[in-house]
Each structure stands twice: as structure tokens, then as C-alpha cells.
Amino acid sequence: QVQLVESGGGLVQPGGSLRLSCAASGNIFSINIMGWYRQAPGKQRELVATITRGGDANYADSVKGRFTISRDNAKNTMYLQMNMLKPEDTAVYYCHAFLTYSTDGRRDYWGQGTLVTVSS
């Protein structure tokens, strides 16, 4: 079992920055790939960025060059640094973890989400 808790969301003006955090607990040594997803009002949940345990990152085209994903394995925490924010970035942002190994067949876990609102 893995528990994921996001924090750092809030209200920010266009062009501003926010840093999201995701703290993991439980069977943390089974976590392989982690990522950030978001869901805007009236839209499907979409991938924002992923990162492997070794630090290899991938980004959606819509955030490339503006967002940076990172993880500190010693602190069991993943981050999303968001710069040059746009109104279309407004969404609930979710932390996700995919496990290398599972004893009960469940290999993916989600946090509760944190709201990011970009508005003047």
C-alpha cells in the first residue's frame, strides 16, 4: 500500500509560479515511475509529466519549457515547479505512483489532488 498527499496549490496570477509537492508513505520502496496529472473543469484527466526513480523526465507538450518535475528519493517526495503559468493551467493536480511490485495486484495509486487557479 502507498499513500500520496499533494500540497502547494493555490491562486496565482498569469505569468506567476507555484511549486507543488507530493509526499509518499507506505511501501515506498516499490515505487518506480511517479507523475503529475491534472483535470480542468469539464475536461478529462491528462498527463502533465512523469519521472523515473533515476530521474528521467517526460512532459506534455503544453507544459514543456515551463514546468519542471523532480523527486527526492531520500525524502520520499516529488515536486512540480510551475513557471509562466497560464489561465489554461487551472486544474486540480494529482500525484500518481506506479509500483514495480505488488502483493495484491494493485500497482497504481493516486493522491487526493490540489487545486491550482491561474487568474487575474
mmCIF file of C-alpha atoms in Angstrom, residues 47-89:
data_model
loop_
_atom_site.group_PDB
_atom_site.id
_atom_site.type_symbol
_atom_site.label_atom_id
_atom_site.label_comp_id
_atom_site.label_asym_id
_atom_site.label_seq_id
_atom_site.Cartn_x
_atom_site.Cartn_y
_atom_site.Cartn_z
ATOM 1 C CA LEU A 47 -0.837 13.664 -18.078
ATOM 2 C CA VAL A 48 1.384 16.607 -17.149
ATOM 3 C CA ALA A 49 4.776 14.991 -16.503
ATOM 4 C CA THR A 50 6.389 11.734 -15.372
ATOM 5 C CA ILE A 51 9.708 10.906 -13.750
ATOM 6 C CA THR A 52 11.510 7.621 -13.168
ATOM 7 C CA ARG A 53 13.306 6.640 -9.984
ATOM 8 C CA GLY A 54 16.564 7.503 -11.757
ATOM 9 C CA GLY A 55 15.357 11.000 -12.647
ATOM 10 C CA ASP A 56 14.436 10.692 -16.339
ATOM 11 C CA ALA A 57 11.562 13.083 -17.041
ATOM 12 C CA ASN A 58 8.929 13.471 -19.759
ATOM 13 C CA TYR A 59 6.471 16.323 -20.256
ATOM 14 C CA ALA A 60 3.262 17.067 -22.070
ATOM 15 C CA ASP A 61 3.806 19.489 -24.956
ATOM 16 C CA SER A 62 1.541 22.046 -23.294
ATOM 17 C CA VAL A 63 3.874 22.458 -20.299
ATOM 18 C CA LYS A 64 7.286 21.752 -21.813
ATOM 19 C CA GLY A 65 9.723 24.556 -21.065
ATOM 20 C CA ARG A 66 7.532 25.964 -18.274
ATOM 21 C CA PHE A 67 7.183 23.103 -15.767
ATOM 22 C CA THR A 68 9.913 21.017 -14.125
ATOM 23 C CA ILE A 69 9.290 17.682 -12.409
ATOM 24 C CA SER A 70 11.742 16.343 -9.837
ATOM 25 C CA ARG A 71 11.906 13.849 -6.983
ATOM 26 C CA ASP A 72 13.950 13.474 -3.820
ATOM 27 C CA ASN A 73 14.062 9.754 -3.082
ATOM 28 C CA ALA A 74 15.705 10.306 0.311
ATOM 29 C CA LYS A 75 12.734 12.464 1.371
ATOM 30 C CA ASN A 76 10.119 10.326 -0.440
ATOM 31 C CA THR A 77 8.827 13.481 -2.108
ATOM 32 C CA MET A 78 8.082 14.531 -5.697
ATOM 33 C CA TYR A 79 7.797 18.127 -6.875
ATOM 34 C CA LEU A 80 6.346 20.089 -9.771
ATOM 35 C CA GLN A 81 7.797 23.562 -10.300
ATOM 36 C CA MET A 82 5.344 25.546 -12.429
ATOM 37 C CA ASN A 83 6.536 28.783 -14.039
ATOM 38 C CA MET A 84 4.949 31.169 -16.545
ATOM 39 C CA LEU A 85 1.517 29.936 -15.558
ATOM 40 C CA LYS A 86 -1.432 30.478 -17.905
ATOM 41 C CA PRO A 87 -5.179 30.516 -17.222
ATOM 42 C CA GLU A 88 -5.465 27.220 -19.109
ATOM 43 C CA ASP A 89 -3.240 25.615 -16.451
#
